[in-house]
Short mmCIF file of C-alpha atoms and ligand atoms in Angstrom, two decimals:
data_model
loop_
_atom_site.label_atom_id
_atom_site.label_comp_id
_atom_site.label_asym_id
_atom_site.label_seq_id
_atom_site.Cartn_x
_atom_site.Cartn_y
_atom_site.Cartn_z
CA MET S 1 0.00 0.00 0.00
CA THR S 2 1.39 3.44 -0.92
CA SER S 3 1.36 6.14 1.75
CA GLN S 4 -1.36 7.98 -0.23
CA GLU S 5 -3.52 4.83 -0.24
CA ALA S 6 -2.87 4.30 3.47
CA TRP S 7 -3.91 7.88 4.16
CA GLN S 8 -7.14 7.44 2.16
CA ALA S 9 -7.91 4.21 4.02
CA ALA S 10 -7.41 5.93 7.37
CA ARG S 11 -9.73 8.79 6.29
CA TYR S 12 -12.65 6.62 5.24
CA ARG S 13 -12.38 4.56 8.43
CA GLN S 14 -12.42 7.77 10.47
CA LEU S 15 -15.43 9.03 8.58
CA ALA S 16 -17.25 5.72 9.04
CA GLU S 17 -16.45 5.81 12.79
CA ARG S 18 -17.96 9.30 13.06
CA ILE S 19 -21.19 8.21 11.42
CA LYS S 20 -21.27 5.06 13.59
CA VAL S 21 -21.12 7.17 16.73
CA SER S 22 -24.15 9.18 15.54
CA ILE S 23 -26.00 5.91 14.86
CA ASP S 24 -25.01 4.37 18.20
CA SER S 25 -26.00 7.49 20.11
CA GLY S 26 -29.45 7.45 18.46
CA ALA S 27 -28.85 10.78 16.71
CA LEU S 28 -29.36 8.90 13.44
CA GLN S 29 -32.33 6.56 13.84
CA PRO S 30 -32.87 3.28 11.93
CA GLY S 31 -34.37 4.00 8.52
CA THR S 32 -32.87 7.53 8.34
CA ARG S 33 -31.35 8.39 5.00
CA LEU S 34 -27.59 8.99 5.23
CA PRO S 35 -26.02 11.95 3.38
CA SER S 36 -25.20 11.22 -0.27
CA VAL S 37 -21.64 10.50 -1.40
CA ARG S 38 -21.40 13.99 -2.87
CA THR S 39 -22.72 15.68 0.31
CA LEU S 40 -20.41 13.68 2.56
CA ALA S 41 -17.41 14.46 0.37
CA ALA S 42 -18.16 18.18 0.43
CA GLN S 43 -19.05 18.29 4.13
CA TYR S 44 -15.91 16.52 5.26
CA GLY S 45 -13.50 17.72 2.58
CA VAL S 46 -12.69 14.23 1.28
CA SER S 47 -12.83 12.68 -2.16
CA GLN S 48 -16.04 11.02 -3.34
CA THR S 49 -14.19 7.68 -3.38
CA THR S 50 -13.35 8.11 0.31
CA ALA S 51 -16.97 9.03 1.10
CA LEU S 52 -18.26 6.02 -0.84
CA ASN S 53 -15.77 3.72 0.92
CA ALA S 54 -16.99 5.02 4.27
CA LEU S 55 -20.60 4.24 3.36
CA ARG S 56 -19.63 0.79 2.05
CA THR S 57 -17.76 0.13 5.31
CA LEU S 58 -20.93 0.98 7.23
CA GLU S 59 -22.87 -1.35 4.97
CA ASN S 60 -20.38 -4.20 5.51
CA GLN S 61 -20.63 -3.69 9.24
CA ARG S 62 -24.43 -3.71 8.96
CA TYR S 63 -24.78 -0.16 10.17
CA ALA S 64 -26.19 0.93 6.82
CA GLU S 65 -28.29 -0.54 4.02
CA ALA S 66 -27.93 0.48 0.37
CA ARG S 67 -31.24 0.92 -1.46
CA PRO S 68 -31.13 0.92 -5.27
CA LYS S 69 -31.36 4.43 -6.70
CA SER S 70 -32.08 5.90 -3.23
CA GLY S 71 -28.71 5.84 -1.47
CA PHE S 72 -27.69 4.59 1.98
CA PHE S 73 -29.98 4.34 5.03
CA VAL S 74 -29.32 3.53 8.69
CA ALA S 75 -29.94 -0.22 8.96
CA GLN S 76 -33.21 -1.24 10.58
CA ALA S 77 -31.40 -3.90 12.54
CA SER S 78 -28.97 -1.39 13.97
CA ALA S 79 -30.30 -1.59 17.54
CA ALA S 80 -29.93 -5.34 17.63
CA ARG S 81 -26.68 -5.44 15.69
CA HIS S 82 -24.36 -5.00 18.64
CA ASP S 83 -26.25 -7.57 20.60
CA GLN S 84 -25.44 -10.45 18.30
CA ALA S 85 -22.64 -12.59 19.65
CA LYS S 86 -19.62 -12.63 17.41
CA VAL S 87 -16.63 -14.87 17.07
CA ILE S 88 -13.52 -13.00 18.16
CA ALA S 89 -11.00 -12.82 15.34
CA PRO S 90 -7.42 -13.88 16.08
CA LEU S 91 -5.18 -10.95 16.91
CA ASP S 92 -4.04 -8.88 13.98
CA GLU S 93 -0.31 -8.25 13.73
CA GLN S 94 -0.56 -4.72 15.07
CA THR S 95 -2.59 -5.73 18.12
CA GLU S 96 -0.13 -8.52 18.81
CA LEU S 97 2.67 -5.99 18.66
CA HIS S 98 0.88 -3.66 21.05
CA LEU S 99 0.14 -6.42 23.51
CA ALA S 100 3.73 -7.60 23.38
CA LEU S 101 4.95 -4.08 24.12
CA VAL S 102 2.43 -3.20 26.84
CA GLY S 103 4.29 -4.09 29.97
CA SER S 104 7.76 -4.41 28.41
CA GLU S 105 10.50 -2.03 29.59
CA CYS S 106 9.74 1.66 29.18
CA ARG S 107 10.74 4.91 30.84
CA VAL S 108 7.32 6.35 31.73
CA ARG S 109 5.03 3.62 32.93
CA LEU S 110 1.59 4.89 31.92
CA ASP S 111 0.57 1.61 30.30
CA LEU S 112 0.02 -0.91 33.10
CA ALA S 113 -2.67 -1.22 35.77
CA ASN S 114 -0.45 -1.53 38.80
CA GLY S 115 1.96 0.57 40.82
CA SER S 116 5.58 1.30 41.60
CA SER S 117 7.15 -1.01 44.18
CA ASP S 118 6.85 1.60 46.96
CA LEU S 119 3.06 1.17 46.86
CA TYR S 120 3.36 -2.35 48.27
CA PRO S 121 4.79 -3.63 51.59
CA LEU S 122 7.54 -5.54 49.79
CA GLU S 123 10.13 -5.52 52.60
CA LYS S 124 7.61 -7.00 54.97
CA MET S 125 6.45 -9.57 52.40
CA ALA S 126 10.08 -10.57 51.79
CA VAL S 127 10.57 -11.21 55.53
CA LEU S 128 7.31 -13.16 55.74
CA LEU S 129 8.25 -15.18 52.69
CA ARG S 130 11.62 -16.07 54.19
CA LYS S 131 9.98 -17.05 57.46
CA ALA S 132 7.39 -19.11 55.57
CA SER S 133 10.12 -21.11 53.81
CA GLN S 134 12.32 -21.45 56.91
CA ALA S 135 9.46 -22.62 59.12
CA LYS S 136 8.81 -25.62 56.89
CA PRO S 137 11.61 -26.21 54.36
CA ALA S 138 10.11 -29.65 53.74
CA VAL S 139 7.25 -27.89 51.93
CA LEU S 140 9.71 -26.98 49.19
CA GLY S 141 10.61 -30.63 48.72
CA THR S 142 7.08 -32.00 48.43
CA ALA S 143 4.43 -31.85 45.72
CA VAL S 144 1.71 -29.27 46.29
CA LYS S 145 -1.61 -30.89 47.16
CA GLY S 146 -5.06 -29.61 47.97
CA THR S 147 -7.03 -26.49 47.21
CA GLY S 148 -4.88 -24.01 49.10
CA TYR S 149 -3.30 -23.17 52.44
CA PRO S 150 -6.16 -23.43 55.00
CA PRO S 151 -5.24 -20.33 57.10
CA LEU S 152 -5.21 -18.20 53.92
CA LYS S 153 -8.58 -19.60 52.91
CA ALA S 154 -9.92 -18.85 56.41
CA GLU S 155 -8.76 -15.21 56.12
CA ILE S 156 -10.39 -14.80 52.68
CA VAL S 157 -13.63 -16.26 54.09
CA ARG S 158 -13.52 -13.93 57.10
CA ARG S 159 -12.93 -10.83 54.98
CA ALA S 160 -15.63 -11.68 52.43
CA LEU S 161 -18.23 -11.44 55.21
CA HIS S 162 -17.59 -7.67 55.26
CA HIS S 163 -18.87 -7.35 51.72
CA GLY S 164 -21.90 -9.56 51.85
CA CYS S 165 -20.40 -12.95 50.89
CA ASN S 166 -20.67 -16.03 53.04
CA LEU S 167 -18.06 -18.39 51.59
CA ASP S 168 -17.69 -22.10 52.27
CA PRO S 169 -13.90 -22.68 52.60
CA ASP S 170 -14.26 -26.11 50.97
CA ALA S 171 -15.47 -24.45 47.77
CA LEU S 172 -12.63 -21.92 47.69
CA LEU S 173 -9.68 -22.67 45.43
CA ILE S 174 -6.36 -20.79 45.60
CA THR S 175 -4.88 -20.15 42.15
CA ASN S 176 -1.81 -18.74 40.43
CA GLY S 177 -3.12 -15.20 40.18
CA CYS S 178 -6.58 -13.96 39.29
CA ILE S 179 -5.98 -14.76 35.64
CA GLU S 180 -5.84 -18.48 36.36
CA ALA S 181 -8.98 -18.11 38.49
CA LEU S 182 -10.81 -16.46 35.60
CA SER S 183 -9.61 -19.02 33.11
CA LEU S 184 -10.76 -21.91 35.34
CA ALA S 185 -14.16 -20.24 35.93
CA LEU S 186 -14.73 -19.86 32.17
CA ARG S 187 -13.67 -23.44 31.44
CA ALA S 188 -15.77 -24.87 34.28
CA THR S 189 -18.99 -23.27 33.12
CA LEU S 190 -18.83 -22.70 29.35
CA SER S 191 -18.06 -24.59 26.13
CA ALA S 192 -16.65 -23.47 22.81
CA GLY S 193 -19.33 -21.64 20.80
CA ASP S 194 -21.15 -20.30 23.87
CA ALA S 195 -21.85 -16.56 23.92
CA VAL S 196 -20.57 -14.26 26.64
CA ALA S 197 -21.61 -10.70 27.45
CA VAL S 198 -18.75 -8.44 28.56
CA GLU S 199 -18.53 -4.79 29.51
CA SER S 200 -17.14 -2.57 26.77
CA PRO S 201 -14.40 -1.34 26.79
CA CYS S 202 -13.24 -4.77 27.93
CA TYR S 203 -10.01 -5.76 29.75
CA PHE S 204 -7.91 -7.04 26.85
CA VAL S 205 -6.62 -10.21 28.55
CA LEU S 206 -10.23 -11.29 29.06
CA LEU S 207 -11.01 -10.76 25.37
CA HIS S 208 -8.07 -12.94 24.38
CA MET S 209 -8.98 -15.57 26.91
CA LEU S 210 -12.48 -15.75 25.41
CA GLN S 211 -10.98 -15.96 21.94
CA SER S 212 -8.63 -18.79 22.88
CA LEU S 213 -11.54 -20.77 24.38
CA GLY S 214 -13.61 -20.39 21.19
CA LEU S 215 -16.28 -18.35 23.00
CA ARG S 216 -18.36 -15.73 21.18
CA VAL S 217 -18.75 -12.29 22.63
CA VAL S 218 -21.29 -9.48 22.93
CA GLU S 219 -19.63 -6.23 23.98
CA VAL S 220 -22.15 -4.22 26.00
CA PRO S 221 -21.18 -0.54 26.19
CA ALA S 222 -21.30 1.52 29.34
CA GLY S 223 -24.36 3.68 29.90
CA ALA S 224 -24.30 7.35 30.89
CA ALA S 225 -23.27 6.53 34.48
CA GLY S 226 -20.04 4.90 33.31
CA TYR S 227 -20.95 1.28 34.07
CA VAL S 228 -22.59 -1.34 31.84
CA ASP S 229 -25.88 -0.38 30.15
CA VAL S 230 -28.16 -2.45 32.39
CA ASP S 231 -31.22 -2.38 30.09
CA ARG S 232 -29.21 -3.69 27.21
CA LEU S 233 -27.72 -6.43 29.38
CA LEU S 234 -31.14 -7.48 30.67
CA ALA S 235 -32.47 -7.61 27.10
CA LEU S 236 -29.65 -10.02 26.25
CA PHE S 237 -30.58 -12.19 29.23
CA GLU S 238 -34.28 -12.14 28.35
CA ASN S 239 -33.56 -13.06 24.72
CA ARG S 240 -31.17 -15.76 25.93
CA ALA S 241 -28.64 -14.24 23.55
CA VAL S 242 -25.79 -15.09 25.93
CA ASN S 243 -24.86 -17.97 28.24
CA ALA S 244 -22.79 -15.89 30.64
CA PHE S 245 -21.95 -12.39 31.80
CA VAL S 246 -18.27 -11.97 32.63
CA THR S 247 -17.92 -8.78 34.58
CA LEU S 248 -15.42 -6.45 36.22
CA ALA S 249 -18.33 -5.00 38.17
CA ASN S 250 -16.22 -3.42 40.92
CA ILE S 251 -13.72 -0.73 39.84
CA ASN S 252 -13.90 -1.75 36.24
CA ASN S 253 -10.71 -1.87 34.20
CA PRO S 254 -10.50 0.48 32.30
CA LEU S 255 -13.49 2.73 33.23
CA GLY S 256 -12.96 2.68 37.01
CA LYS S 257 -16.67 2.59 37.98
CA SER S 258 -18.62 0.02 40.01
CA ILE S 259 -22.10 -1.23 39.22
CA PRO S 260 -24.24 0.04 42.15
CA SER S 261 -25.73 -2.63 44.45
CA PRO S 262 -29.38 -2.14 43.38
CA ALA S 263 -28.42 -2.66 39.72
CA LYS S 264 -26.37 -5.73 40.68
CA ALA S 265 -29.41 -7.17 42.47
CA VAL S 266 -31.56 -6.72 39.35
CA ILE S 267 -28.90 -8.20 37.04
CA ALA S 268 -28.32 -11.17 39.37
CA ALA S 269 -32.06 -11.91 39.67
CA SER S 270 -32.50 -11.80 35.90
CA ALA S 271 -29.41 -13.97 35.32
CA ASP S 272 -30.76 -16.57 37.77
CA ALA S 273 -34.22 -16.48 36.20
CA HIS S 274 -32.78 -17.10 32.73
CA GLY S 275 -30.04 -19.57 33.69
CA ILE S 276 -27.18 -17.22 32.81
CA VAL S 277 -23.87 -17.64 34.60
CA ILE S 278 -22.24 -14.59 36.18
CA ILE S 279 -18.45 -14.73 36.47
CA GLU S 280 -16.91 -11.77 38.27
CA ASP S 281 -13.29 -10.59 38.30
CA ASP S 282 -13.17 -8.58 41.54
CA ILE S 283 -9.41 -7.97 41.64
CA PHE S 284 -9.79 -4.19 42.00
CA GLY S 285 -12.65 -4.29 44.56
CA ASP S 286 -10.33 -3.64 47.53
CA THR S 287 -8.94 -0.50 45.88
CA ALA S 288 -12.31 1.34 45.94
CA PHE S 289 -11.84 4.85 47.34
CA GLY S 290 -15.29 5.10 49.00
CA GLU S 291 -16.29 4.30 52.59
CA GLN S 292 -17.89 0.97 51.72
CA ARG S 293 -16.08 -1.53 49.57
CA PRO S 294 -18.50 -2.47 46.73
CA PHE S 295 -20.25 -5.86 47.07
CA PRO S 296 -19.53 -8.57 44.50
CA PHE S 297 -22.35 -10.28 42.57
CA LEU S 298 -22.01 -13.28 44.88
CA ALA S 299 -23.65 -11.15 47.58
CA PHE S 300 -26.76 -11.04 45.37
CA SER S 301 -26.77 -14.56 43.93
CA PRO S 302 -25.24 -17.77 45.30
CA ASN S 303 -24.80 -18.89 41.69
CA ALA S 304 -22.27 -16.21 40.75
CA LEU S 305 -18.61 -17.27 40.47
CA LEU S 306 -16.15 -14.94 42.16
CA CYS S 307 -12.49 -14.52 41.15
CA SER S 308 -9.99 -12.28 42.89
CA GLY S 309 -6.45 -12.09 44.25
CA PHE S 310 -3.71 -10.00 45.79
CA SER S 311 -1.84 -8.75 42.71
CA LYS S 312 -3.36 -5.25 42.89
CA THR S 313 -3.18 -4.78 46.63
CA LEU S 314 -0.23 -6.60 48.11
CA ALA S 315 2.45 -7.98 45.82
CA PRO S 316 1.99 -8.41 42.06
CA GLY S 317 5.00 -10.76 41.95
CA LEU S 318 3.56 -13.38 44.30
CA ARG S 319 0.83 -14.43 41.85
CA ILE S 320 -1.77 -15.49 44.39
CA GLY S 321 -5.44 -15.43 43.40
CA TRP S 322 -8.58 -17.44 44.12
CA VAL S 323 -11.87 -18.59 42.66
CA TYR S 324 -15.06 -19.39 44.52
CA SER S 325 -18.15 -21.34 43.47
CA ARG S 326 -20.09 -23.77 45.62
CA GLN S 327 -21.91 -25.17 42.61
CA HIS S 328 -18.88 -25.68 40.38
CA SER S 329 -16.20 -26.35 42.99
CA ARG S 330 -15.50 -29.96 41.99
CA ARG S 331 -15.08 -29.08 38.34
CA LEU S 332 -12.87 -26.09 39.21
CA MET S 333 -10.64 -28.32 41.30
CA MET S 334 -10.34 -30.93 38.53
CA LEU S 335 -9.47 -28.25 35.99
CA LYS S 336 -6.90 -26.72 38.35
CA TYR S 337 -5.25 -30.14 38.55
CA THR S 338 -4.66 -30.17 34.79
CA SER S 339 -3.98 -26.43 34.61
CA SER S 340 -1.15 -26.00 37.10
CA MET S 341 -1.64 -28.84 39.63
CA GLY S 342 -1.42 -26.63 42.69
CA THR S 343 -0.38 -23.24 44.02
CA SER S 344 2.94 -22.81 45.79
CA ILE S 345 2.52 -22.80 49.59
CA PRO S 346 5.18 -20.30 50.88
CA PRO S 347 3.60 -17.25 49.16
CA GLN S 348 0.23 -18.33 50.56
CA ARG S 349 1.69 -18.61 54.07
CA ALA S 350 3.27 -15.16 53.75
CA ILE S 351 0.02 -13.58 52.56
CA ALA S 352 -1.99 -15.37 55.28
CA GLU S 353 0.39 -13.97 57.91
CA MET S 354 0.14 -10.47 56.42
CA LEU S 355 -3.66 -10.68 56.43
CA CYS S 356 -3.82 -12.00 60.02
CA ASN S 357 -1.11 -10.02 61.81
CA GLY S 358 0.77 -7.88 59.31
CA GLY S 359 -1.36 -4.74 59.24
CA TYR S 360 -3.03 -5.50 55.92
CA ASP S 361 -5.98 -3.21 56.68
CA ALA S 362 -3.74 -0.25 57.52
CA HIS S 363 -1.77 -0.96 54.33
CA LEU S 364 -5.00 -1.03 52.28
CA ARG S 365 -6.08 2.33 53.72
CA ARG S 366 -2.72 3.86 52.76
CA LEU S 367 -2.80 2.28 49.32
CA ARG S 368 -6.30 3.59 48.58
CA SER S 369 -5.45 7.07 49.77
CA THR S 370 -2.23 7.18 47.69
CA LEU S 371 -4.02 5.88 44.60
CA ALA S 372 -6.80 8.45 45.04
CA THR S 373 -4.20 11.25 45.18
CA GLN S 374 -2.27 9.92 42.19
CA ILE S 375 -5.43 9.47 40.11
CA ARG S 376 -6.48 13.03 40.97
CA GLN S 377 -3.08 14.47 39.98
CA LEU S 378 -2.99 12.61 36.68
CA ARG S 379 -6.61 13.46 35.92
CA GLU S 380 -6.07 17.16 36.63
CA ALA S 381 -3.04 17.17 34.33
CA VAL S 382 -5.07 15.58 31.52
CA VAL S 383 -7.96 17.98 32.05
CA TYR S 384 -5.56 20.92 32.00
CA SER S 385 -3.40 19.89 29.03
CA PHE S 386 -5.57 18.01 26.57
CA PRO S 387 -7.64 19.75 23.88
CA VAL S 388 -11.32 20.58 24.12
CA GLY S 389 -13.36 17.59 23.08
CA THR S 390 -11.22 15.15 25.08
CA GLN S 391 -13.14 13.23 27.73
CA VAL S 392 -11.58 11.59 30.75
CA SER S 393 -13.05 9.06 33.20
CA GLU S 394 -13.68 9.74 36.89
CA PRO S 395 -12.58 6.48 38.57
CA GLU S 396 -13.99 5.38 41.91
CA GLY S 397 -10.86 3.36 42.68
CA GLY S 398 -7.98 1.49 41.08
CA TYR S 399 -5.07 2.71 39.04
CA VAL S 400 -6.23 3.84 35.64
CA LEU S 401 -7.86 6.65 33.65
CA TRP S 402 -9.64 6.23 30.32
CA VAL S 403 -9.06 9.07 27.88
CA GLN S 404 -11.30 9.55 24.88
CA MET S 405 -10.72 11.90 21.97
CA PRO S 406 -13.55 12.80 19.59
CA PRO S 407 -14.28 9.77 17.35
CA GLY S 408 -12.02 9.73 14.32
CA ALA S 409 -9.77 12.43 15.79
CA LEU S 410 -6.96 10.10 16.79
CA ASN S 411 -5.22 7.06 15.37
CA VAL S 412 -4.23 5.50 18.67
CA ARG S 413 -2.12 2.82 17.00
CA GLU S 414 0.13 5.56 15.64
CA LEU S 415 0.11 7.43 18.93
CA PHE S 416 1.14 4.26 20.77
CA ILE S 417 4.17 3.72 18.51
CA LYS S 418 5.17 7.39 18.59
CA ALA S 419 4.93 7.47 22.39
CA ARG S 420 6.91 4.26 22.69
CA THR S 421 9.82 5.70 20.71
CA ARG S 422 10.02 8.43 23.38
CA GLY S 423 9.88 5.87 26.19
CA ILE S 424 6.25 6.61 27.08
CA GLY S 425 3.97 3.60 27.55
CA ILE S 426 0.20 3.89 27.11
CA ALA S 427 -2.43 1.15 26.68
CA PRO S 428 -3.98 1.85 23.25
CA GLY S 429 -7.80 1.81 23.05
CA HIS S 430 -8.15 -0.67 20.22
CA ILE S 431 -6.95 -3.60 22.35
CA PHE S 432 -10.08 -3.12 24.55
CA ALA S 433 -12.51 -4.12 21.78
CA THR S 434 -12.94 -6.62 18.97
CA ASP S 435 -13.46 -3.82 16.44
CA GLY S 436 -12.23 -0.26 15.89
CA ARG S 437 -14.63 1.42 18.30
CA TYR S 438 -11.87 2.63 20.66
CA ASP S 439 -9.28 3.68 18.08
CA HIS S 440 -9.65 7.24 19.47
CA CYS S 441 -9.08 6.22 23.13
CA PHE S 442 -6.30 5.12 25.45
CA ARG S 443 -5.78 4.12 29.07
CA LEU S 444 -3.30 5.82 31.41
CA ASN S 445 -1.88 4.37 34.62
CA ALA S 446 -1.56 6.54 37.73
CA GLY S 447 0.13 3.81 39.79
CA PHE S 448 3.65 5.14 39.32
CA GLY S 449 2.86 8.53 40.82
CA TRP S 450 3.64 12.03 39.66
CA ASP S 451 7.10 13.33 38.75
CA GLN S 452 8.74 15.47 36.09
CA ASP S 453 8.94 12.60 33.59
CA VAL S 454 5.22 11.91 33.93
CA ALA S 455 4.41 15.62 33.65
CA ALA S 456 6.50 15.91 30.48
CA ALA S 457 4.93 12.72 29.06
CA ILE S 458 1.40 14.08 29.62
CA GLU S 459 2.37 17.37 27.95
CA GLN S 460 3.80 15.47 25.01
CA LEU S 461 0.75 13.22 24.63
CA ALA S 462 -1.54 16.27 24.87
CA THR S 463 0.45 18.03 22.15
CA TRP S 464 0.26 15.02 19.82
CA CYS S 465 -3.48 14.66 20.48
CA GLY S 466 -3.96 18.40 19.87
CA GLU S 467 -2.11 18.14 16.55
CA SER S 468 -4.09 15.09 15.58
CA LEU S 469 -7.38 16.82 16.45
CA ALA S 470 -6.40 19.94 14.53
CA VAL S 471 -5.50 17.88 11.43
CA ASP S 472 -8.69 15.90 11.81
CA ASN S 473 -10.83 19.03 12.06
CA ARG S 474 -9.12 20.62 9.08
CA ALA S 475 -9.57 17.52 6.97
CA LEU S 476 -12.94 16.30 8.12
CA SER S 477 -14.91 19.24 9.37
CA PRO S 478 -13.79 22.69 8.26
CA ASN S 479 -16.73 24.35 10.02
CA ARG S 480 -16.21 22.70 13.37
CA MET S 481 -12.65 23.57 14.34
CA LEU S 482 -12.26 23.21 18.09
CA SER S 483 -10.01 25.50 20.05
CA LEU S 484 -7.10 23.82 21.82
CA GLY S 485 -5.81 24.27 25.33
CA LYS S 486 -9.20 24.39 27.08
CA PRO S 487 -10.04 21.77 29.69
CA ALA S 488 -11.05 18.22 28.85
CA THR S 489 -14.40 17.10 30.27
CA PRO S 490 -15.46 14.15 32.41
CA LEU S 491 -16.72 11.03 30.64
C1 LIG L 501 -9.12 -6.95 35.57
C2 LIG L 501 -7.86 -7.70 35.86
N1 LIG L 501 -7.93 -8.97 36.28
C3 LIG L 501 -6.82 -9.67 36.56
C4 LIG L 501 -5.57 -9.11 36.42
C5 LIG L 501 -4.33 -9.89 36.71
O1 LIG L 501 -4.44 -10.61 37.88
P1 LIG L 501 -3.23 -11.56 38.36
O2 LIG L 501 -1.98 -10.81 38.16
O3 LIG L 501 -3.55 -11.83 39.79
O4 LIG L 501 -3.33 -12.80 37.54
C6 LIG L 501 -5.45 -7.79 35.97
C7 LIG L 501 -4.12 -7.16 35.80
O5 LIG L 501 -3.99 -6.10 35.28
C8 LIG L 501 -6.62 -7.08 35.70
O6 LIG L 501 -6.55 -5.82 35.26
#
């Protein structure tokens, strides 16, 4: 492809994305006639070929229907279109590249969803780990058996009572991180070809897990409140369009919101009534900034599976997680046996000791307060530096911010590469969806705190986004040039 052809391709995709947003938002209703090729070309300052390609793209994606001699119309099926489960395509080369780079060495760590080592009590954990190995060196010489270290399980059970969950320790399985817990939960309850509803934007590891298990997906966008559109989700349940809902209901990654308890109760009741499995990844629940830690779905339905762990609160390197389901416990344990046999005991002993006597609660309070400060600093910097039209999330906990430019105003794949060459890591939006709907978004991590390098990186990203927006407005919308340098708005 020549650079001219590549540029044209980027333009018609941007134009198609813009029209899609108007359709998705309801501004363009099903059956509405879309502007003609000539009108689109004039309105957006593109060639007629580019305008036609944009309309054809919408047609291929079933957003638009072509009617002979009449032009293009918003597809009648547009409301239902997103709610059809789709097979997730294998990763394209660019996404693979981005995933390989996210998390690899870089100077300014805005790409991950965890923190610098001073956020965690690592010295203390190192001492506890040493003690755990010294107390019983024989443990290191024997095969790991069972479902986990009983005192750790007892602590998890005790703590879950504070957020509405009454766990049976026999149905609790300790895993190698939350990712293994999630993988076991999916394999225990679903089969290839089943359809799964997920929140959109969706944690990219989850999307790839679903893909590797041959599961189909329905990406349910967030509503105005920043968490999943509940009506849309319930419609999927009622139509039995999905077999499961896999959710990051508490401090969602990347949006940072929690589904409020009353909405969880309604979702859980509907899921139970329609035989739909809820699998929750609650790894960020303990990082919630508010007074009351949000309740998991298990507090509203005994059928929900709950996955969590200590990678976001205590020590990412220890890789200790857990999965709970009374109903599926036997199958989970069998799958664990063929997945990784068991989970190493010394890290479990160290964490159990930290939870019992190590001041875990005081540590959690400090962690939450530090994260809240760091999120506020980063958010203020984005609001101050980024151009008008940028939107930024308002997280209720966790590590990350979601930044959204106007649709079509940013090619985040390019931004990602450009930033990387300057040693700045970001998580590009497109890895959070199975299609191009977040190509104008990215996720930033506040976990590494605020310093001059981060300040300079934010300035640099804001400048690139401003340039990209200015180019976009010149090329696509001569009458709607936005001024730069004014504050970004909340999502
Ligand atoms: C939503 C979510 N679940 C799970 C994990 C990873 O958990 P673990 O490291 O315990 O496997 C992450 C890490 O970023 C995450 O964002």
